[in-house]
Coordinates of C-alpha atoms in Angstrom, one line a residue:
Chain A
X1 CA 147.4 16.8 181.0
X2 CA 150.4 14.5 181.5
X3 CA 149.7 10.9 182.4
X4 CA 151.5 11.0 185.7
X5 CA 151.3 8.4 188.4
X6 CA 148.8 10.4 190.4
X7 CA 146.4 10.6 187.4
X8 CA 146.9 6.9 186.8
X9 CA 146.0 6.0 190.4
X10 CA 143.0 8.4 190.2
X11 CA 141.7 6.6 187.1
X12 CA 142.1 3.2 188.7
X13 CA 140.2 4.2 191.8
X14 CA 137.6 5.9 189.7
X15 CA 137.1 2.8 187.6
X16 CA 136.7 0.6 190.6
X17 CA 134.2 3.0 192.1
X18 CA 132.3 3.1 188.8
X19 CA 132.2 -0.7 188.7
X20 CA 130.7 -0.6 192.2
X21 CA 128.2 2.0 191.1
X22 CA 127.2 -0.1 188.0
X23 CA 126.6 -3.3 190.0
X24 CA 124.8 -1.5 192.8
X25 CA 122.8 0.5 190.3
X26 CA 121.7 -2.7 188.5
X27 CA 120.6 -4.4 191.7
X28 CA 118.7 -1.4 192.9
X29 CA 117.1 -0.6 189.5
X30 CA 115.9 -4.2 189.0
X31 CA 114.1 -4.0 192.3
X32 CA 112.8 -0.5 191.6
X33 CA 111.7 -1.4 188.1
X34 CA 109.8 -4.6 189.3
X35 CA 108.2 -2.7 192.2
X36 CA 107.2 0.2 190.0
X37 CA 105.8 -2.2 187.4
X38 CA 103.8 -4.0 190.1
X39 CA 102.4 -0.9 191.6
X40 CA 101.4 0.5 188.2
X41 CA 99.6 -2.8 187.5
X42 CA 98.2 -2.6 191.1
X43 CA 100.0 -5.7 192.4
X44 CA 102.7 -5.8 195.0
X45 CA 105.7 -6.8 192.8
X46 CA 108.4 -9.0 194.4
X47 CA 107.3 -9.6 197.9
X48 CA 108.5 -12.9 199.3
X49 CA 112.3 -12.8 199.3
X50 CA 113.5 -10.7 202.3
X51 CA 111.4 -7.9 203.8
X52 CA 109.1 -6.7 201.2
X53 CA 111.1 -8.5 198.5
X54 CA 114.2 -6.4 199.1
X55 CA 116.6 -9.4 198.5
X56 CA 114.9 -10.4 195.2
X57 CA 117.5 -8.7 193.0
X58 CA 120.4 -10.0 195.1
X59 CA 119.0 -13.6 194.7
X60 CA 118.5 -13.1 191.0
X61 CA 122.1 -11.9 190.5
X62 CA 123.4 -14.9 192.6
X63 CA 121.4 -17.2 190.3
X64 CA 122.9 -15.6 187.2
X65 CA 126.4 -16.0 188.7
X66 CA 125.9 -19.7 189.3
X67 CA 124.2 -20.5 186.0
X68 CA 125.8 -22.8 183.5
X69 CA 126.9 -21.0 180.4
X70 CA 125.0 -22.7 177.6
X71 CA 126.4 -22.1 174.1
X72 CA 124.5 -23.1 171.0
X73 CA 126.2 -24.9 168.2
X74 CA 127.6 -23.2 165.0
X75 CA 128.3 -19.9 166.7
X76 CA 131.1 -17.6 165.8
X77 CA 132.5 -18.1 169.2
X78 CA 135.4 -15.5 169.5
X79 CA 132.9 -12.9 168.6
X80 CA 130.2 -14.5 170.8
X81 CA 132.4 -14.1 173.9
X82 CA 133.8 -10.7 172.8
X83 CA 130.3 -9.1 172.5
X84 CA 129.4 -8.9 176.2
X85 CA 132.9 -7.5 177.0
X86 CA 132.5 -4.9 174.2
X87 CA 129.2 -4.0 175.7
X88 CA 130.6 -3.7 179.2
X89 CA 134.0 -2.1 178.9
X90 CA 133.3 1.2 177.2
X91 CA 130.8 2.0 179.9
X92 CA 133.6 2.3 182.4
X93 CA 135.3 4.8 180.2
X94 CA 132.0 6.8 179.7
X95 CA 131.7 7.5 183.4
X96 CA 135.1 9.1 183.7
X97 CA 134.3 12.6 182.5
X98 CA 130.9 12.8 184.4
X99 CA 131.2 15.5 187.2
X100 CA 129.2 13.9 190.1
X101 CA 130.1 16.7 192.4
X102 CA 132.3 19.8 192.6
X103 CA 135.3 17.7 193.5
X104 CA 134.0 14.3 192.6
X105 CA 135.0 14.0 189.0
X106 CA 137.1 11.0 187.8
X107 CA 139.0 12.8 185.1
X108 CA 138.8 16.5 184.1
X109 CA 138.5 16.3 180.3
X110 CA 138.0 19.5 178.3
X111 CA 136.0 17.6 175.7
X112 CA 134.1 15.4 178.1
X113 CA 130.9 15.1 176.1
X114 CA 132.8 14.4 172.9
X115 CA 134.5 11.4 174.7
X116 CA 131.1 10.1 175.9
X117 CA 129.4 10.5 172.5
X118 CA 132.4 8.9 170.7
X119 CA 132.6 5.8 172.9
X120 CA 128.9 5.4 173.4
X121 CA 128.8 4.3 169.7
X122 CA 130.6 1.0 170.8
X123 CA 127.3 -0.1 172.3
X124 CA 125.8 -0.6 168.9
X125 CA 128.9 -2.6 167.8
X126 CA 128.5 -5.0 170.7
X127 CA 124.8 -5.4 169.7
X128 CA 125.8 -6.3 166.1
X129 CA 128.5 -8.7 167.3
X130 CA 126.1 -10.4 169.7
X131 CA 123.3 -10.7 167.2
X132 CA 125.6 -11.8 164.3
X133 CA 127.7 -14.3 166.1
X134 CA 124.8 -16.1 167.8
X135 CA 123.7 -17.9 164.6
X136 CA 120.1 -17.2 165.5
X137 CA 117.5 -15.4 163.4
X138 CA 116.0 -13.5 166.3
X139 CA 119.5 -12.4 167.3
X140 CA 120.2 -11.3 163.8
X141 CA 117.0 -9.3 163.4
X142 CA 117.6 -7.7 166.8
X143 CA 121.0 -6.7 165.8
X144 CA 119.8 -5.2 162.5
X145 CA 117.2 -3.2 164.4
X146 CA 119.7 -2.1 167.0
X147 CA 122.0 -0.7 164.4
X148 CA 119.3 1.1 162.4
X149 CA 117.9 2.5 165.6
X150 CA 121.0 3.7 167.4
X151 CA 122.6 5.2 164.3
X152 CA 119.3 7.1 163.6
X153 CA 118.8 8.4 167.1
X154 CA 122.4 9.4 167.7
X155 CA 122.0 12.3 165.3
X156 CA 119.2 14.3 166.9
X157 CA 120.7 13.4 170.3
X158 CA 124.0 15.0 169.3
X159 CA 122.2 18.0 167.7
X160 CA 120.3 18.6 170.9
X161 CA 123.4 18.5 173.0
X162 CA 125.2 20.7 170.4
X163 CA 122.5 23.4 170.9
X164 CA 123.5 23.6 174.6
X165 CA 127.2 23.6 173.6
X166 CA 126.6 26.5 171.2
X167 CA 124.9 28.4 173.9
X168 CA 127.5 27.9 176.6
X169 CA 130.6 27.5 174.4
X170 CA 132.1 24.6 176.3
X171 CA 132.3 20.8 176.0
X172 CA 133.7 20.5 179.5
X173 CA 130.9 19.0 181.7
X174 CA 132.2 20.7 184.8
X175 CA 132.1 24.1 183.2
X176 CA 128.6 23.3 181.9
X177 CA 127.4 22.7 185.5
X178 CA 129.1 25.8 186.8
X179 CA 127.4 27.9 184.1
X180 CA 124.0 26.9 185.6
X181 CA 122.5 28.1 188.8
X182 CA 121.0 26.2 191.7
X183 CA 117.3 27.0 191.2
X184 CA 115.3 25.3 188.5
X185 CA 114.8 28.5 186.5
X186 CA 118.5 28.9 186.2
X187 CA 118.9 25.5 184.5
X188 CA 119.5 24.9 180.8
X189 CA 116.2 23.2 180.5
X190 CA 114.5 26.6 180.7
X191 CA 116.7 28.1 177.9
X192 CA 116.7 24.9 175.8
X193 CA 113.3 23.1 176.4
X194 CA 113.1 21.7 172.9
X195 CA 116.6 20.3 173.1
X196 CA 115.9 18.7 176.4
X197 CA 112.7 17.1 175.1
X198 CA 114.5 15.8 172.0
X199 CA 117.3 14.5 174.2
X200 CA 114.9 12.6 176.5
X201 CA 113.2 10.9 173.6
X202 CA 116.6 10.0 172.1
X203 CA 117.8 8.8 175.5
X204 CA 115.0 6.3 175.7
X205 CA 115.7 5.1 172.2
X206 CA 119.5 4.9 172.6
X207 CA 119.3 2.7 175.6
X208 CA 116.8 0.4 173.9
X209 CA 114.1 0.9 176.5
X210 CA 110.4 0.6 176.0
X211 CA 108.6 2.0 174.0
X212 CA 111.6 1.9 171.7
X213 CA 112.9 -1.5 172.8
X214 CA 112.7 -3.0 169.4
X215 CA 116.2 -4.7 169.4
X216 CA 115.1 -6.8 172.3
X217 CA 111.4 -6.9 171.8
X218 CA 110.3 -9.9 174.0
X219 CA 107.1 -10.6 172.2
X220 CA 108.6 -10.5 168.7
X221 CA 112.2 -11.6 169.0
X222 CA 112.3 -13.5 172.3
X223 CA 115.2 -11.4 173.6
X224 CA 116.6 -9.9 170.4
X225 CA 120.4 -9.7 170.1
X226 CA 121.1 -11.5 173.5
X227 CA 118.7 -14.4 172.9
X228 CA 121.5 -17.0 173.0
X229 CA 123.3 -15.6 176.1
X230 CA 122.9 -17.2 179.5
X231 CA 124.6 -16.8 182.8
X232 CA 127.3 -14.1 183.0
X233 CA 127.1 -13.2 179.3
X234 CA 123.5 -12.1 179.8
X235 CA 124.5 -10.5 183.1
X236 CA 127.1 -8.3 181.4
X237 CA 124.6 -7.2 178.8
X238 CA 122.1 -6.5 181.6
X239 CA 124.6 -4.6 183.6
X240 CA 125.7 -2.5 180.7
X241 CA 122.1 -1.7 179.8
X242 CA 121.4 -0.3 183.2
X243 CA 124.7 1.4 183.3
X244 CA 124.0 3.1 180.0
X245 CA 120.6 4.2 181.3
X246 CA 122.3 5.7 184.3
X247 CA 124.9 7.3 182.2
X248 CA 122.5 9.1 179.8
X249 CA 120.5 10.2 182.9
X250 CA 123.7 11.7 184.4
X251 CA 124.4 13.5 181.1
X252 CA 120.8 14.8 181.1
X253 CA 121.2 16.0 184.7
X254 CA 124.5 17.7 183.9
X255 CA 123.4 19.3 180.6
X256 CA 119.8 20.3 181.4
X257 CA 119.1 20.0 185.1
X258 CA 122.0 21.8 186.7
X259 CA 124.2 18.9 187.7
X260 CA 125.4 19.1 191.3
X261 CA 123.9 22.6 191.8
X262 CA 120.8 22.6 193.9
X263 CA 118.7 25.2 195.7
X264 CA 120.8 24.6 198.8
X265 CA 123.9 22.7 199.8
X266 CA 125.6 21.9 196.4
X267 CA 127.0 18.5 196.2
X268 CA 127.0 15.1 194.5
X269 CA 123.7 14.2 196.1
X270 CA 121.9 16.6 193.7
X271 CA 123.5 14.9 190.7
X272 CA 122.4 11.5 191.9
X273 CA 118.9 12.7 192.9
X274 CA 118.4 14.2 189.4
X275 CA 119.8 11.2 187.6
X276 CA 117.6 8.8 189.5
X277 CA 114.6 10.9 189.0
X278 CA 115.2 10.6 185.2
X279 CA 115.8 6.8 185.7
X280 CA 112.4 6.6 187.4
X281 CA 110.8 8.5 184.6
X282 CA 112.3 6.0 182.1
X283 CA 110.8 3.1 184.1
X284 CA 107.5 4.9 184.4
X285 CA 107.4 5.4 180.6
X286 CA 108.2 1.7 180.1
X287 CA 105.2 0.5 181.9
X288 CA 102.9 3.1 180.4
X289 CA 103.4 3.1 176.6
X290 CA 103.1 0.2 174.2
X291 CA 106.0 -0.6 171.9
X292 CA 106.1 1.3 168.6
X293 CA 106.4 -0.4 165.2
X294 CA 109.8 -0.1 163.5
X295 CA 108.6 2.2 160.8
X296 CA 107.0 4.4 163.4
X297 CA 110.2 4.5 165.3
X298 CA 112.2 5.6 162.3
X299 CA 109.6 8.0 161.0
X300 CA 109.5 9.7 164.4
X301 CA 113.3 10.2 164.2
X302 CA 113.8 11.2 160.6
X303 CA 110.6 13.2 160.1
X304 CA 110.3 14.9 163.4
X305 CA 113.2 14.8 165.8
X306 CA 115.9 15.5 163.2
X307 CA 114.2 18.5 161.6
X308 CA 113.2 19.8 165.0
X309 CA 116.8 19.5 166.3
X310 CA 118.2 21.2 163.2
X311 CA 115.7 24.0 163.6
X312 CA 116.6 24.3 167.3
X313 CA 120.3 24.3 166.6
X314 CA 119.8 27.0 163.9
X315 CA 117.7 29.2 166.2
X316 CA 120.3 28.8 169.0
X317 CA 123.1 29.8 166.6
X318 CA 121.2 32.9 165.4
X319 CA 120.3 33.9 169.0
X320 CA 123.9 33.4 170.2
X321 CA 125.2 35.4 167.2
X322 CA 122.8 38.3 167.8
X323 CA 123.4 38.3 171.5
X324 CA 127.1 38.7 170.9
Chain B
X1 CA 101.9 19.8 157.3
X2 CA 99.9 21.9 159.7
X3 CA 97.5 19.0 160.2
X4 CA 100.4 16.6 160.9
X5 CA 101.8 19.0 163.5
X6 CA 98.4 19.3 165.3
X7 CA 98.0 15.5 165.2
X8 CA 101.4 15.1 166.8
X9 CA 100.7 17.7 169.5
X10 CA 97.4 15.8 170.3
X11 CA 99.5 12.6 170.4
X12 CA 101.9 14.2 172.9
X13 CA 98.9 15.2 175.0
X14 CA 97.6 11.7 174.9
X15 CA 101.0 10.4 176.1
X16 CA 100.7 12.8 179.1
X17 CA 97.2 11.4 179.8
X18 CA 98.6 7.9 179.8
X19 CA 101.4 8.9 182.2
X20 CA 98.9 10.4 184.6
X21 CA 96.8 7.3 184.6
X22 CA 99.7 5.0 185.4
X23 CA 101.0 7.5 187.9
X24 CA 97.7 7.4 189.7
X25 CA 97.8 3.6 189.7
X26 CA 101.3 3.7 191.0
X27 CA 100.2 5.6 194.1
X28 CA 96.8 4.0 194.7
X29 CA 96.4 0.9 196.8
X30 CA 97.0 -2.5 195.3
X31 CA 94.3 -5.0 194.4
X32 CA 96.3 -8.1 195.2
X33 CA 95.6 -10.4 198.2
X34 CA 98.7 -12.1 199.6
X35 CA 97.0 -15.5 199.7
X36 CA 98.6 -17.6 202.4
X37 CA 98.4 -14.6 204.8
X38 CA 95.2 -13.1 203.6
X39 CA 92.1 -14.4 201.9
X40 CA 89.4 -12.9 199.8
X41 CA 86.2 -12.1 201.6
X42 CA 83.4 -14.7 201.0
X43 CA 81.0 -12.2 199.5
X44 CA 83.5 -11.4 196.8
X45 CA 83.4 -15.1 195.8
X46 CA 79.7 -14.9 194.8
X47 CA 80.7 -14.9 191.1
X48 CA 83.3 -17.6 191.4
X49 CA 82.4 -20.8 189.5
X50 CA 83.7 -23.7 191.5
X51 CA 82.6 -27.3 191.2
X52 CA 78.9 -28.1 190.8
X53 CA 76.6 -28.6 193.8
X54 CA 73.0 -29.7 194.2
X55 CA 70.3 -27.2 195.2
X56 CA 68.4 -28.4 198.3
X57 CA 64.6 -28.7 197.9
X58 CA 62.4 -26.1 199.6
X59 CA 61.1 -28.3 202.4
X60 CA 64.1 -30.3 203.4
X61 CA 67.7 -29.0 203.1
X62 CA 69.1 -32.6 202.9
X63 CA 66.9 -33.5 199.9
X64 CA 67.7 -32.7 196.4
X65 CA 65.4 -31.2 193.8
X66 CA 66.8 -33.6 191.2
X67 CA 64.2 -35.7 189.3
X68 CA 66.7 -38.0 187.7
X69 CA 65.6 -36.9 184.2
X70 CA 69.2 -37.2 182.7
X71 CA 68.9 -33.9 180.9
X72 CA 72.2 -32.7 182.5
X73 CA 73.9 -36.0 181.6
X74 CA 72.9 -35.5 177.9
X75 CA 73.8 -31.9 177.9
X76 CA 77.3 -32.4 179.4
X77 CA 80.0 -32.2 176.7
X78 CA 82.6 -33.9 178.9
X79 CA 80.5 -36.8 180.1
X80 CA 81.4 -36.0 183.7
X81 CA 78.0 -36.6 185.3
X82 CA 76.5 -39.9 186.4
X83 CA 72.9 -39.9 187.7
X84 CA 71.1 -43.1 188.7
X85 CA 67.5 -43.1 189.6
X86 CA 66.6 -44.7 192.9
X87 CA 63.9 -47.2 193.7
X88 CA 60.3 -45.8 194.0
X89 CA 60.0 -42.1 193.1
X90 CA 62.1 -39.8 191.1
X91 CA 64.9 -39.0 193.5
X92 CA 68.4 -40.1 192.5
X93 CA 70.3 -42.8 194.3
X94 CA 73.7 -42.0 192.9
X95 CA 74.9 -38.5 191.8
X96 CA 78.6 -38.6 190.9
X97 CA 80.3 -35.6 189.3
X98 CA 83.9 -35.9 188.0
X99 CA 85.4 -32.4 188.5
X100 CA 88.6 -33.4 186.8
X101 CA 86.7 -33.7 183.5
X102 CA 84.3 -30.8 183.9
X103 CA 84.9 -27.6 181.8
X104 CA 82.5 -25.5 183.9
X105 CA 80.4 -24.7 180.8
X106 CA 77.1 -24.6 182.7
X107 CA 75.3 -26.6 180.0
X108 CA 73.9 -28.9 182.8
X109 CA 72.8 -25.9 184.9
X110 CA 70.9 -24.5 182.0
X111 CA 69.5 -27.8 180.9
X112 CA 68.1 -28.8 184.3
X113 CA 64.3 -28.5 184.3
X114 CA 64.1 -28.6 188.1
X115 CA 66.8 -26.0 188.7
X116 CA 68.6 -28.5 190.9
X117 CA 72.1 -27.6 189.9
X118 CA 74.3 -24.6 190.6
X119 CA 78.0 -23.7 190.9
X120 CA 79.5 -23.7 194.3
X121 CA 82.1 -21.1 195.5
X122 CA 84.8 -23.5 196.6
X123 CA 88.0 -21.7 195.9
X124 CA 90.2 -23.8 198.2
X125 CA 89.4 -27.2 196.8
X126 CA 92.5 -29.2 196.3
X127 CA 93.2 -32.9 195.5
X128 CA 96.2 -35.1 195.3
X129 CA 94.7 -37.7 192.9
X130 CA 92.1 -37.6 190.2
X131 CA 89.9 -40.0 192.2
X132 CA 89.5 -37.4 194.9
X133 CA 87.9 -35.1 192.3
X134 CA 85.0 -37.6 191.7
X135 CA 82.6 -35.8 194.0
X136 CA 79.5 -37.5 195.5
X137 CA 77.1 -34.5 195.4
X138 CA 74.4 -36.2 197.4
X139 CA 76.8 -36.7 200.3
X140 CA 77.9 -33.2 199.9
X141 CA 74.3 -31.9 200.1
X142 CA 73.7 -34.0 203.2
X143 CA 76.9 -32.6 204.8
X144 CA 75.9 -29.1 204.1
X145 CA 72.4 -29.7 205.5
X146 CA 74.0 -31.2 208.6
X147 CA 76.3 -28.3 209.0
X148 CA 73.4 -25.8 208.6
X149 CA 71.6 -27.7 211.3
X150 CA 74.6 -27.5 213.6
X151 CA 75.5 -31.2 213.4
X152 CA 78.9 -32.3 214.9
X153 CA 79.7 -34.6 212.0
X154 CA 79.5 -31.8 209.5
X155 CA 82.4 -31.7 207.0
X156 CA 82.9 -28.1 205.9
X157 CA 82.9 -27.9 202.2
X158 CA 85.9 -25.7 201.7
X159 CA 87.3 -23.3 204.3
X160 CA 90.3 -21.0 204.2
X161 CA 93.2 -22.3 206.3
X162 CA 92.6 -21.9 210.0
X163 CA 93.5 -18.7 211.8
X164 CA 93.1 -16.4 208.8
X165 CA 90.8 -13.3 208.8
X166 CA 89.1 -12.7 205.5
X167 CA 90.1 -9.4 204.1
X168 CA 87.4 -6.8 204.5
X169 CA 88.0 -5.1 201.2
X170 CA 87.4 -6.8 197.9

C-alpha cells in the first residue's frame, strides 16, 4: 500500500472522525455510567441539569476545560505533561484498522489486530510516566500496579485472540468479519466461547475498570496514577480511558460477535450496537462487583486465565490441524 | 485441583447471581424522592427522630404531663434541657430545649417517669441562627393544642412547602 495523497487524506479524515467519536463517546458514557449507577442503586442519578440530567456530562466537560491546571512542586515536568499526550495519541492510531462497516474502515491493514495489540501497550507507558513524574506516593503505587496488571493481562488476551486467528487464518479485521455470518450462531463466540470469556475478563482488566481498577482505586490510592492531574491533563486521561474501553469493545464485537454482520441489513449500526452492548456490560459489572485484591488479581491471571488460554490455543491448533 | 475448579465454577455462578440482582434493581422503580418537587408521605415519617416535643396530658391537650422532676435534665449528656418548676403544683413554668446541642440519644425520653417526652417528626425544621433552635416546648404544645382545636392563631409545627402533594408511595 503506497502512501499516496488519497490515503493521506483518508487517514486525516478518519482521525478527525475518531476524535469526534472519542469525545462524543466520553460525554455519552459519563451520562450512561452515572445513570446506570444510579438506577442500580435505586436512585435517579444526575437529574437537575437539563431534561433528566442530559446536560450533566456537557457541563462537567465545560468545567474541566475551564479549570486551572494545578501542578505540584518537585515534579518531573516534561514527563508530567508528556504522560496525558502519550495516553491520548496512540488511541487515535488504534481506531484506524477497526472495520466499523463494510466500507467504513479508516485504513485497510492486513495485520490490523497486530497494530492494535502493539500500540495498545503504550497505554501502560503513559501510566508509568504519569505515576512516576507526579512525585506522589499514590501515583507511584498506582503506576506500579498498572504495569504489573497490564503486562500480566495482555498475555491471555493475545492468546485468546490468537485462537480465533488460528481458526480463521487471518489478522485482517475485515476478513474476520466477512468470515462470520449474520445470525448469532454463525459468530465466532459459538466456536470459541472460552476465548471470548477470557477476552472479556482481560478487557475489563486492561482498561483498568472495576472490579480490576486497582491502578486508580479511589478508596486506596485517591486516584492512582492520575492523582496529581487536574483540568485538561485529567480530561485527556479520562478521554483515553473511555476511548480504550470503546476500542476493546469494538475488537470484541469484530472478533467474537460478527462485527457489522447482523440478522438483517448489514451495516455499521450493528458494530456500534454490539460495541455499546459490551460497554454497557462493563458498566454493569462495575456497579455490581467489589474490587479484588492485588494478589487475587494476579492469581486469577497467572493461575487460571493463562493456563486456560494456552489450553484453548492448543485445542484450537489440534482441531484446525485435524480438520485440514 | 478438582476442588479448586469446582470452587471457581461456584464463584462464577455467584457472579451471575450478583449480576442478576443489580440487573433487577436497574429495571425496578427508584426509591428516591425528588425533594423540592415531591415530599415523603407523613406516615413514612413515623420512625423519624426530630426535635423533642412534650406529650399532652390525657384530659387537656394544652397541658403537659411533666412533673418538673429534673430527671431528664440529669440524664441529658449534652445539657440541652432547662426545666423550671412553676409556683404551686408540679407543672413546669419554663421548658426550653436547645436543639443545636441535642444528640437525639433519647436518654431523656427513657428517664422520664411521667412519659412526658417524645420525638417529633419535624423533617422540615430549618433555622438561620442557633438561637432559633432554642425551642420553647410549652409554647409548642399550646400551639399544637390550638391547632387541633381549630384555632386561627395556630402555628403549624413544620409543614412541607405549600402546593406539594405528599407522595403516596413510601
